[in-house]
Amino acid sequence: MPKEKPHRLSKELYIGQISAAFTLCLKDRVQGFIHSDLANSFIVILSSVVSEKGCIVPVYCFMPDHQHIIITGKNHDADVLKAVVSYKHRTGYFMSKNKLNIQWQKDYYDHIIRNDENLAVQIKYILDNPVRKGLVQSWKEYPFKGSIGCRLEDVLEVII
């Protein structure tokens, strides 16, 4: 079996007061996030993890077969990468323990949001995913989105 290639960015880049966008996909594109039970359980786990790692979540959005999250470090020793790895581990355990026949895809997509990028624009793009997929007319109607540790409205007021 070929050895898995290392993550493309240095771990040090995920430490501190930075923001990173992550997309976590369910294996085989299973539509696991179509009911609020699983999403609500994952929100509780995400809240716990980001609090432990010194982070907040300006936005999360559960699409039927994947999840978008932006995680932001609140202080110089916050670890955004450890937060997402811990979250993925704990939710993976939750799925196996509850015999949901759902698993995460092995890796995830990520993007460190540079200082010259507008965080609010990134958040709005994530919120508009359900609109682009035809699930709702407005992101405000979509039930599987929110933020942790901050108010979504405060972050968005710059562009709305």
PDB file of C-alpha atoms in Angstrom:
ATOM      1  CA  MET A   1       0.000   0.000   0.000  1.00  0.00           C
ATOM      2  CA  PRO A   2       1.456   3.409  -0.936  1.00  0.00           C
ATOM      3  CA  LYS A   3       2.361   5.718   1.915  1.00  0.00           C
ATOM      4  CA  GLU A   4      -0.050   8.632   2.375  1.00  0.00           C
ATOM      5  CA  LYS A   5       1.489  11.933   1.358  1.00  0.00           C
ATOM      6  CA  PRO A   6       1.864  14.483   4.149  1.00  0.00           C
ATOM      7  CA  HIS A   7      -0.517  17.379   4.507  1.00  0.00           C
ATOM      8  CA  ARG A   8       0.495  20.071   2.015  1.00  0.00           C
ATOM      9  CA  LEU A   9       1.070  22.893   4.527  1.00  0.00           C
ATOM     10  CA  SER A  10       3.328  23.075   7.552  1.00  0.00           C
ATOM     11  CA  LYS A  11       1.526  22.548  10.863  1.00  0.00           C
ATOM     12  CA  GLU A  12       2.978  25.805  12.190  1.00  0.00           C
ATOM     13  CA  LEU A  13       0.875  27.774   9.694  1.00  0.00           C
ATOM     14  CA  TYR A  14      -2.290  26.697  11.546  1.00  0.00           C
ATOM     15  CA  ILE A  15      -1.216  28.123  14.915  1.00  0.00           C
ATOM     16  CA  GLY A  16      -2.228  31.528  16.213  1.00  0.00           C
ATOM     17  CA  GLN A  17      -4.858  34.055  15.276  1.00  0.00           C
ATOM     18  CA  ILE A  18      -5.469  32.685  11.806  1.00  0.00           C
ATOM     19  CA  SER A  19      -8.600  31.509  10.001  1.00  0.00           C
ATOM     20  CA  ALA A  20      -8.809  28.383   7.895  1.00  0.00           C
ATOM     21  CA  ALA A  21     -11.679  27.014   5.826  1.00  0.00           C
ATOM     22  CA  PHE A  22     -12.237  23.256   5.827  1.00  0.00           C
ATOM     23  CA  THR A  23     -14.489  20.996   3.778  1.00  0.00           C
ATOM     24  CA  LEU A  24     -15.084  17.551   5.265  1.00  0.00           C
ATOM     25  CA  CYS A  25     -16.853  15.025   3.041  1.00  0.00           C
ATOM     26  CA  LEU A  26     -18.776  11.908   3.978  1.00  0.00           C
ATOM     27  CA  LYS A  27     -17.431   8.715   2.450  1.00  0.00           C
ATOM     28  CA  ASP A  28     -19.191   7.613  -0.750  1.00  0.00           C
ATOM     29  CA  ARG A  29     -21.147  10.908  -0.750  1.00  0.00           C
ATOM     30  CA  VAL A  30     -23.666   9.462   1.717  1.00  0.00           C
ATOM     31  CA  GLN A  31     -26.329  12.031   2.569  1.00  0.00           C
ATOM     32  CA  GLY A  32     -25.952  11.949   6.339  1.00  0.00           C
ATOM     33  CA  PHE A  33     -26.758  15.566   7.138  1.00  0.00           C
ATOM     34  CA  ILE A  34     -30.370  15.668   5.965  1.00  0.00           C
ATOM     35  CA  HIS A  35     -31.856  15.478   9.474  1.00  0.00           C
ATOM     36  CA  SER A  36     -31.096  17.743  12.387  1.00  0.00           C
ATOM     37  CA  ASP A  37     -30.186  14.945  14.849  1.00  0.00           C
ATOM     38  CA  LEU A  38     -26.727  14.257  13.433  1.00  0.00           C
ATOM     39  CA  ALA A  39     -25.946  17.920  12.739  1.00  0.00           C
ATOM     40  CA  ASN A  40     -26.995  18.903  16.275  1.00  0.00           C
ATOM     41  CA  SER A  41     -24.786  16.197  17.801  1.00  0.00           C
ATOM     42  CA  PHE A  42     -21.859  17.359  15.685  1.00  0.00           C
ATOM     43  CA  ILE A  43     -22.410  20.995  16.708  1.00  0.00           C
ATOM     44  CA  VAL A  44     -22.080  19.983  20.370  1.00  0.00           C
ATOM     45  CA  ILE A  45     -18.820  18.157  19.591  1.00  0.00           C
ATOM     46  CA  LEU A  46     -17.513  21.071  17.503  1.00  0.00           C
ATOM     47  CA  SER A  47     -18.322  23.541  20.303  1.00  0.00           C
ATOM     48  CA  SER A  48     -16.369  21.470  22.787  1.00  0.00           C
ATOM     49  CA  VAL A  49     -13.366  20.979  20.518  1.00  0.00           C
ATOM     50  CA  VAL A  50     -12.946  24.615  19.486  1.00  0.00           C
ATOM     51  CA  SER A  51     -13.298  25.765  23.074  1.00  0.00           C
ATOM     52  CA  GLU A  52     -10.525  23.359  24.128  1.00  0.00           C
ATOM     53  CA  LYS A  53      -8.235  24.496  21.300  1.00  0.00           C
ATOM     54  CA  GLY A  54      -8.717  28.256  21.814  1.00  0.00           C
ATOM     55  CA  CYS A  55     -10.746  28.780  18.658  1.00  0.00           C
ATOM     56  CA  ILE A  56     -14.119  29.995  17.417  1.00  0.00           C
ATOM     57  CA  VAL A  57     -16.170  29.022  14.369  1.00  0.00           C
ATOM     58  CA  PRO A  58     -17.372  32.069  12.443  1.00  0.00           C
ATOM     59  CA  VAL A  59     -19.423  29.736  10.240  1.00  0.00           C
ATOM     60  CA  TYR A  60     -20.334  26.102   9.755  1.00  0.00           C
ATOM     61  CA  CYS A  61     -22.694  24.693   7.161  1.00  0.00           C
ATOM     62  CA  PHE A  62     -23.784  21.073   6.907  1.00  0.00           C
ATOM     63  CA  MET A  63     -24.630  20.171   3.337  1.00  0.00           C
ATOM     64  CA  PRO A  64     -26.297  16.767   2.768  1.00  0.00           C
ATOM     65  CA  ASP A  65     -22.998  14.936   2.096  1.00  0.00           C
ATOM     66  CA  HIS A  66     -20.312  17.287   3.438  1.00  0.00           C
ATOM     67  CA  GLN A  67     -19.583  20.057   5.912  1.00  0.00           C
ATOM     68  CA  HIS A  68     -17.958  23.464   5.540  1.00  0.00           C
ATOM     69  CA  ILE A  69     -16.287  25.053   8.569  1.00  0.00           C
ATOM     70  CA  ILE A  70     -14.159  28.125   9.106  1.00  0.00           C
ATOM     71  CA  ILE A  71     -12.141  27.898  12.300  1.00  0.00           C
ATOM     72  CA  THR A  72     -10.363  30.949  13.726  1.00  0.00           C
ATOM     73  CA  GLY A  73      -7.737  30.985  16.451  1.00  0.00           C
ATOM     74  CA  LYS A  74      -8.513  33.424  19.272  1.00  0.00           C
ATOM     75  CA  ASN A  75      -4.980  33.759  20.619  1.00  0.00           C
ATOM     76  CA  HIS A  76      -1.305  33.198  19.707  1.00  0.00           C
ATOM     77  CA  ASP A  77      -1.274  29.534  20.774  1.00  0.00           C
ATOM     78  CA  ALA A  78      -4.621  28.470  19.290  1.00  0.00           C
ATOM     79  CA  ASP A  79      -4.253  25.441  17.012  1.00  0.00           C
ATOM     80  CA  VAL A  80      -6.765  25.388  14.170  1.00  0.00           C
ATOM     81  CA  LEU A  81      -5.367  22.184  12.654  1.00  0.00           C
ATOM     82  CA  LYS A  82      -5.586  20.299  15.955  1.00  0.00           C
ATOM     83  CA  ALA A  83      -9.153  21.547  16.315  1.00  0.00           C
ATOM     84  CA  VAL A  84     -10.290  20.113  12.978  1.00  0.00           C
ATOM     85  CA  VAL A  85      -8.380  16.850  13.471  1.00  0.00           C
ATOM     86  CA  SER A  86      -9.883  16.410  16.941  1.00  0.00           C
ATOM     87  CA  TYR A  87     -13.352  17.281  15.650  1.00  0.00           C
ATOM     88  CA  LYS A  88     -13.079  14.778  12.819  1.00  0.00           C
ATOM     89  CA  HIS A  89     -11.807  12.104  15.210  1.00  0.00           C
ATOM     90  CA  ARG A  90     -14.549  12.647  17.798  1.00  0.00           C
ATOM     91  CA  THR A  91     -17.349  12.795  15.247  1.00  0.00           C
ATOM     92  CA  GLY A  92     -15.948   9.688  13.528  1.00  0.00           C
ATOM     93  CA  TYR A  93     -16.056   7.887  16.863  1.00  0.00           C
ATOM     94  CA  PHE A  94     -19.612   9.153  17.421  1.00  0.00           C
ATOM     95  CA  MET A  95     -20.707   7.750  14.053  1.00  0.00           C
ATOM     96  CA  SER A  96     -19.094   4.363  14.738  1.00  0.00           C
ATOM     97  CA  LYS A  97     -20.444   4.157  18.294  1.00  0.00           C
ATOM     98  CA  ASN A  98     -23.978   4.946  17.156  1.00  0.00           C
ATOM     99  CA  LYS A  99     -23.739   2.526  14.206  1.00  0.00           C
ATOM    100  CA  LEU A 100     -24.842   5.128  11.694  1.00  0.00           C
ATOM    101  CA  ASN A 101     -23.182   3.395   8.711  1.00  0.00           C
ATOM    102  CA  ILE A 102     -21.663   6.767   7.870  1.00  0.00           C
ATOM    103  CA  GLN A 103     -17.965   7.643   7.830  1.00  0.00           C
ATOM    104  CA  TRP A 104     -15.843  10.621   6.969  1.00  0.00           C
ATOM    105  CA  GLN A 105     -13.803  10.529   3.800  1.00  0.00           C
ATOM    106  CA  LYS A 106     -10.142   9.977   4.709  1.00  0.00           C
ATOM    107  CA  ASP A 107      -8.820  13.515   4.233  1.00  0.00           C
ATOM    108  CA  TYR A 108     -10.316  16.996   3.922  1.00  0.00           C
ATOM    109  CA  TYR A 109      -9.857  20.126   1.873  1.00  0.00           C
ATOM    110  CA  ASP A 110      -8.500  23.222   3.561  1.00  0.00           C
ATOM    111  CA  HIS A 111      -7.539  26.783   2.813  1.00  0.00           C
ATOM    112  CA  ILE A 112      -5.779  29.178   5.144  1.00  0.00           C
ATOM    113  CA  ILE A 113      -7.484  32.535   4.744  1.00  0.00           C
ATOM    114  CA  ARG A 114      -4.807  35.141   4.152  1.00  0.00           C
ATOM    115  CA  ASN A 115      -4.878  38.594   5.715  1.00  0.00           C
ATOM    116  CA  ASP A 116      -5.674  40.180   2.356  1.00  0.00           C
ATOM    117  CA  GLU A 117      -8.792  38.001   1.937  1.00  0.00           C
ATOM    118  CA  ASN A 118     -12.108  39.227   3.326  1.00  0.00           C
ATOM    119  CA  LEU A 119     -13.306  36.728   5.936  1.00  0.00           C
ATOM    120  CA  ALA A 120     -16.903  37.926   5.638  1.00  0.00           C
ATOM    121  CA  VAL A 121     -16.866  37.213   1.887  1.00  0.00           C
ATOM    122  CA  GLN A 122     -15.582  33.689   2.596  1.00  0.00           C
ATOM    123  CA  ILE A 123     -18.333  33.164   5.172  1.00  0.00           C
ATOM    124  CA  LYS A 124     -21.030  34.415   2.800  1.00  0.00           C
ATOM    125  CA  TYR A 125     -19.749  32.064   0.092  1.00  0.00           C
ATOM    126  CA  ILE A 126     -20.146  29.117   2.473  1.00  0.00           C
ATOM    127  CA  LEU A 127     -23.610  30.271   3.527  1.00  0.00           C
ATOM    128  CA  ASP A 128     -24.672  30.485  -0.111  1.00  0.00           C
ATOM    129  CA  ASN A 129     -23.825  26.824  -0.783  1.00  0.00           C
ATOM    130  CA  PRO A 130     -27.388  25.604  -0.075  1.00  0.00           C
ATOM    131  CA  VAL A 131     -28.727  28.330  -2.379  1.00  0.00           C
ATOM    132  CA  ARG A 132     -26.380  27.315  -5.208  1.00  0.00           C
ATOM    133  CA  LYS A 133     -27.487  23.687  -4.742  1.00  0.00           C
ATOM    134  CA  GLY A 134     -31.156  24.700  -4.961  1.00  0.00           C
ATOM    135  CA  LEU A 135     -31.985  23.601  -1.410  1.00  0.00           C
ATOM    136  CA  VAL A 136     -33.325  27.027  -0.340  1.00  0.00           C
ATOM    137  CA  GLN A 137     -33.976  30.455  -1.838  1.00  0.00           C
ATOM    138  CA  SER A 138     -31.955  32.296   0.813  1.00  0.00           C
ATOM    139  CA  TRP A 139     -29.158  31.127   3.095  1.00  0.00           C
ATOM    140  CA  LYS A 140     -31.154  32.472   6.031  1.00  0.00           C
ATOM    141  CA  GLU A 141     -33.766  29.726   5.420  1.00  0.00           C
ATOM    142  CA  TYR A 142     -31.237  26.900   5.671  1.00  0.00           C
ATOM    143  CA  PRO A 143     -31.426  25.132   9.051  1.00  0.00           C
ATOM    144  CA  PHE A 144     -27.974  23.486   9.132  1.00  0.00           C
ATOM    145  CA  LYS A 145     -25.725  26.539   9.505  1.00  0.00           C
ATOM    146  CA  GLY A 146     -24.474  28.760  12.269  1.00  0.00           C
ATOM    147  CA  SER A 147     -21.457  29.932  14.226  1.00  0.00           C
ATOM    148  CA  ILE A 148     -19.786  29.113  17.535  1.00  0.00           C
ATOM    149  CA  GLY A 149     -18.138  31.638  19.842  1.00  0.00           C
ATOM    150  CA  CYS A 150     -19.296  34.663  17.850  1.00  0.00           C
ATOM    151  CA  ARG A 151     -22.419  36.001  16.191  1.00  0.00           C
ATOM    152  CA  LEU A 152     -22.766  35.242  12.500  1.00  0.00           C
ATOM    153  CA  GLU A 153     -24.566  38.549  11.991  1.00  0.00           C
ATOM    154  CA  ASP A 154     -21.639  40.511  13.451  1.00  0.00           C
ATOM    155  CA  VAL A 155     -19.175  38.923  11.041  1.00  0.00           C
ATOM    156  CA  LEU A 156     -21.440  39.439   8.043  1.00  0.00           C
ATOM    157  CA  GLU A 157     -22.536  43.019   8.681  1.00  0.00           C
ATOM    158  CA  VAL A 158     -19.578  44.248   6.648  1.00  0.00           C
ATOM    159  CA  ILE A 159     -20.965  42.826   3.391  1.00  0.00           C
ATOM    160  CA  ILE A 160     -24.718  42.412   3.844  1.00  0.00           C
TER     161      ILE A 160
END
